[in-house]
Every structure is written in structure tokens, then in C-alpha cells.
Amino acid sequence: FNASGSDYLSRTQGTPTDAKKYTFSTWVKLGRLKTDHDFMFGVRNDANNNNNFYFRSASDFVLTQENVVGGTAVGYFYTNRKFRDVSAWYHIVVAVDTSQVTSSNRVKVYVNGVQETSFSSILYPTLNSNDIINTSGSLIFIGQRGGSYGYLDGYMAETYFIDGQQLTPTSFGETDSVSENWKAKAYSGSYGDNGFFLQFNNSGALGTDS
């Protein structure tokens, strides 16, 4: 994705399998450290209703999620971990299930197969709330926030959206037996009604899904 070229993908969601549960998984490599944010994935219906996953710049370069409904923040996290290595691929998994009784189980964040547990700030969604990302009619964006802002400058690969399940990274990756590095593997489960897999293997139509 080239930020200066305003590259992004978008898709309108249909009726979800379960609007309380979904998993987003992608491999991402930043092209450069920008002065504005790098948005990977999210939905923006308007300024008062949006939910996005992105790398927040302004010198801290942390992985961030902000979920706003009716102008009020209903969920967010800001990792303490910094993402400043533009030579590295990161495997990011955000897995949501708002039906979980324990609040900390409602949103789980993983980087390279390991769950992130250190946050500078975090607010979990309320019990059994429907997530705007996985509701019918929501317009999701990959590579920007929506509204022509926060274009991603970098690379994405093996990008999945799974509707109706809160999954762990082992659905999408595994540890290499020789190098012991975390690596991608093919997902073999159900996608749900809104699910998709972006292979990015068609240079003429990078948004072709599977």
C-alpha cells in the first residue's frame, strides 16, 4: 500500500454470522515511519461511529484500537509495545468475543503468536455488545481509516477476517521447527457469512478475495 497514492480496499458487510464475535489476522510490514497514523483495518460510518486498528504515530508507534459508537468510546487499547522496525514483518491478530463474561477475554491481541498483555490504556467492550465492524451494512476499510485519512504505507499479506469466531494465532501461524521463527500457515476453518481471505496474488485486482 502506497500512502502517497491513497491506496486502500473497502467492502460492505452483509448480515453477520455473529456480530459479537470475529477475528482479524494479517501480516504487515511498515514502509516507513510516518507523521500520521497507519490504519490496517476498520469501519468508519461517520466521525461518531467507527472502530479501527492502526499504528499510532506521533513518535510512539504503538498498536492501537479505538471503538466509538454514538460519539462515545466503547472500547480501545494502546499497547506499550512500540512498532518501529520497518524491516520486520509483524503478524497481528485481534480476536473479539463480547459474550465473554470476563471483560479481559472480550478482546485479545496477539503479535507474532504471543498475546499482548501490557497496555498503556485499555477499555473492554460491554458484555454482549454488537461490534460495528461486523454489523450488516458497515463499510470496512483496509489500508486507511475511511474519510481519506491514515493511509497505510507498507505491505500486507495473508489477511483474514473471520466472522463468528474468536480464534487464536495458531489458526493462522506456527513456529518453524528449524528457525523457531513464527511463520504463516493456511487457515482451514469456517469463514462465516462475512469472512474473507485476501491473497493479494492478482496484480490487476489486489482486492480479489477468496
XYZ file of C-alpha atoms in Angstrom:
210
model
C 0.000 0.000 0.000
C 1.402 3.365 -1.060
C 0.244 6.192 1.222
C 1.137 8.872 -1.303
C -1.059 7.090 -3.859
C -4.004 6.837 -1.427
C -4.188 3.047 -1.833
C -6.890 1.170 0.081
C -9.564 -1.515 -0.178
C -13.185 -1.381 1.008
C -16.091 -3.788 1.336
C -19.684 -3.592 2.604
C -20.539 -6.146 5.276
C -23.642 -8.311 4.992
C -25.647 -9.949 7.756
C -23.117 -11.395 10.226
C -22.941 -14.929 11.495
C -22.462 -13.406 14.959
C -21.900 -9.649 15.411
C -20.388 -10.298 18.850
C -17.526 -12.462 17.548
C -14.848 -12.005 14.906
C -11.123 -12.350 14.282
C -8.868 -10.165 12.152
C -5.468 -11.563 11.192
C -2.807 -10.068 8.943
C 0.911 -9.879 8.335
C 2.095 -6.286 7.998
C 5.409 -4.569 7.299
C 5.628 -0.793 7.602
C 7.265 1.007 4.696
C 8.406 3.985 6.746
C 7.709 5.799 9.998
C 5.157 8.478 9.118
C 3.931 11.580 10.901
C 0.313 10.399 10.604
C -1.253 7.062 11.526
C -1.092 3.818 9.518
C -4.546 2.224 9.504
C -4.723 -1.507 8.764
C -8.398 -2.338 9.190
C -11.658 -0.903 10.427
C -15.025 0.635 9.701
C -15.943 4.306 9.676
C -19.622 5.088 9.197
C -19.012 8.671 10.355
C -16.966 10.596 12.930
C -19.210 9.346 15.751
C -19.386 5.685 14.717
C -16.155 3.895 13.861
C -13.797 1.170 15.004
C -10.230 0.905 13.717
C -6.968 -0.989 14.237
C -3.866 1.036 13.415
C -0.317 2.011 14.261
C -0.449 5.351 16.036
C 2.416 7.643 15.084
C 3.244 10.955 16.795
C 6.601 9.409 17.855
C 5.231 6.445 19.840
C 4.286 3.986 17.043
C 2.109 1.717 19.170
C -0.600 -0.700 18.017
C -3.949 0.914 18.735
C -7.669 0.157 18.571
C -10.424 2.719 19.053
C -14.126 1.851 19.005
C -16.547 4.803 19.033
C -20.350 4.457 18.959
C -22.636 7.488 19.044
C -19.654 9.723 19.749
C -18.672 7.770 22.886
C -15.652 5.484 23.220
C -16.952 1.977 23.985
C -13.620 0.194 23.679
C -9.939 0.846 22.988
C -6.406 -0.332 23.624
C -2.968 1.214 23.285
C -0.049 -1.190 23.555
C 3.080 -0.313 25.456
C 4.980 -2.182 22.770
C 6.434 0.007 20.012
C 6.428 -0.899 16.322
C 9.374 0.980 14.848
C 11.219 -1.716 12.881
C 10.434 -1.083 9.212
C 12.490 -4.146 8.232
C 10.261 -6.538 10.202
C 7.066 -8.389 9.355
C 4.561 -8.469 12.228
C 1.718 -10.958 12.496
C -1.202 -9.112 14.093
C -4.300 -10.908 15.383
C -7.218 -9.143 17.073
C -9.861 -11.581 18.327
C -13.191 -10.338 19.726
C -15.991 -12.079 21.618
C -18.150 -9.684 23.642
C -20.212 -12.587 25.040
C -17.301 -13.493 27.335
C -18.219 -12.838 30.981
C -14.645 -11.889 31.899
C -14.019 -8.481 30.354
C -10.344 -9.133 29.523
C -11.394 -12.095 27.363
C -13.610 -9.946 25.113
C -10.709 -8.503 23.103
C -7.428 -10.380 22.707
C -4.429 -9.023 20.834
C -1.519 -11.122 19.566
C 1.768 -10.207 17.907
C 3.824 -12.955 16.263
C 1.882 -15.635 18.090
C 2.172 -14.130 21.581
C -0.683 -12.404 23.425
C -0.095 -8.760 24.276
C -0.826 -8.072 27.953
C 0.912 -4.727 28.501
C -1.215 -1.696 27.613
C -0.789 1.954 28.418
C -4.586 2.224 28.371
C -7.422 -0.214 27.702
C -11.231 -0.287 27.843
C -13.028 -3.543 27.082
C -16.415 -3.548 25.314
C -19.551 -4.165 27.339
C -20.985 -7.655 27.702
C -22.855 -8.915 24.596
C -22.436 -5.688 22.618
C -22.511 -5.951 18.824
C -19.323 -4.734 17.174
C -19.792 -2.151 14.432
C -17.104 -3.834 12.292
C -19.251 -6.947 11.918
C -22.739 -5.464 11.519
C -24.797 -5.511 8.331
C -24.222 -2.516 6.062
C -20.965 -1.403 7.661
C -18.301 -0.323 5.165
C -14.949 -1.774 6.187
C -11.635 -0.344 5.039
C -8.237 -1.995 4.646
C -5.278 0.351 4.313
C -6.947 3.535 5.590
C -9.444 4.820 8.151
C -12.162 5.935 5.792
C -12.694 9.584 5.003
C -9.353 9.840 3.156
C -7.091 9.710 6.196
C -4.399 7.494 7.679
C -3.358 5.635 4.556
C -1.092 2.685 5.299
C 2.397 2.927 3.877
C 3.704 -0.618 3.747
C 2.866 -4.203 2.950
C 0.107 -6.599 3.998
C -0.077 -10.357 3.390
C -2.255 -13.308 4.414
C -5.121 -11.056 5.537
C -8.143 -12.808 7.054
C -11.450 -11.715 8.510
C -13.356 -14.486 10.301
C -16.996 -13.822 11.170
C -18.472 -15.609 14.189
C -15.343 -16.915 15.930
C -12.750 -15.639 18.374
C -9.627 -17.501 17.243
C -6.020 -17.759 18.411
C -2.906 -17.146 16.271
C -2.363 -20.893 15.792
C -5.234 -20.840 13.287
C -3.042 -18.695 11.012
C 0.565 -19.317 12.034
C 3.034 -21.728 13.586
C 6.590 -21.885 14.892
C 9.121 -23.077 12.340
C 10.777 -26.269 13.596
C 14.230 -25.220 12.362
C 14.476 -21.442 12.775
C 11.938 -21.257 15.640
C 10.549 -18.127 13.988
C 6.796 -17.531 13.788
C 5.556 -18.151 10.222
C 2.278 -18.156 8.314
C 0.210 -21.239 7.638
C -3.010 -21.750 5.690
C -6.278 -21.291 7.593
C -8.611 -24.263 7.212
C -11.681 -23.369 9.263
C -15.006 -21.654 8.628
C -15.121 -18.030 7.496
C -18.714 -17.260 8.467
C -21.004 -15.143 6.282
C -18.814 -12.003 6.276
C -15.443 -13.724 6.263
C -12.778 -13.348 3.603
C -9.160 -14.123 2.782
C -7.065 -11.650 0.786
C -4.240 -13.412 -1.014
C -3.030 -10.300 -2.905
C -1.899 -12.580 -5.734
C -3.551 -10.738 -8.641
C -1.572 -7.651 -9.647
C -4.518 -6.366 -11.659
C -7.059 -6.690 -8.843
C -5.413 -6.842 -5.435
C -8.794 -6.832 -3.709
C -9.818 -10.179 -5.191
C -10.845 -12.291 -2.211
C -11.330 -15.998 -1.611
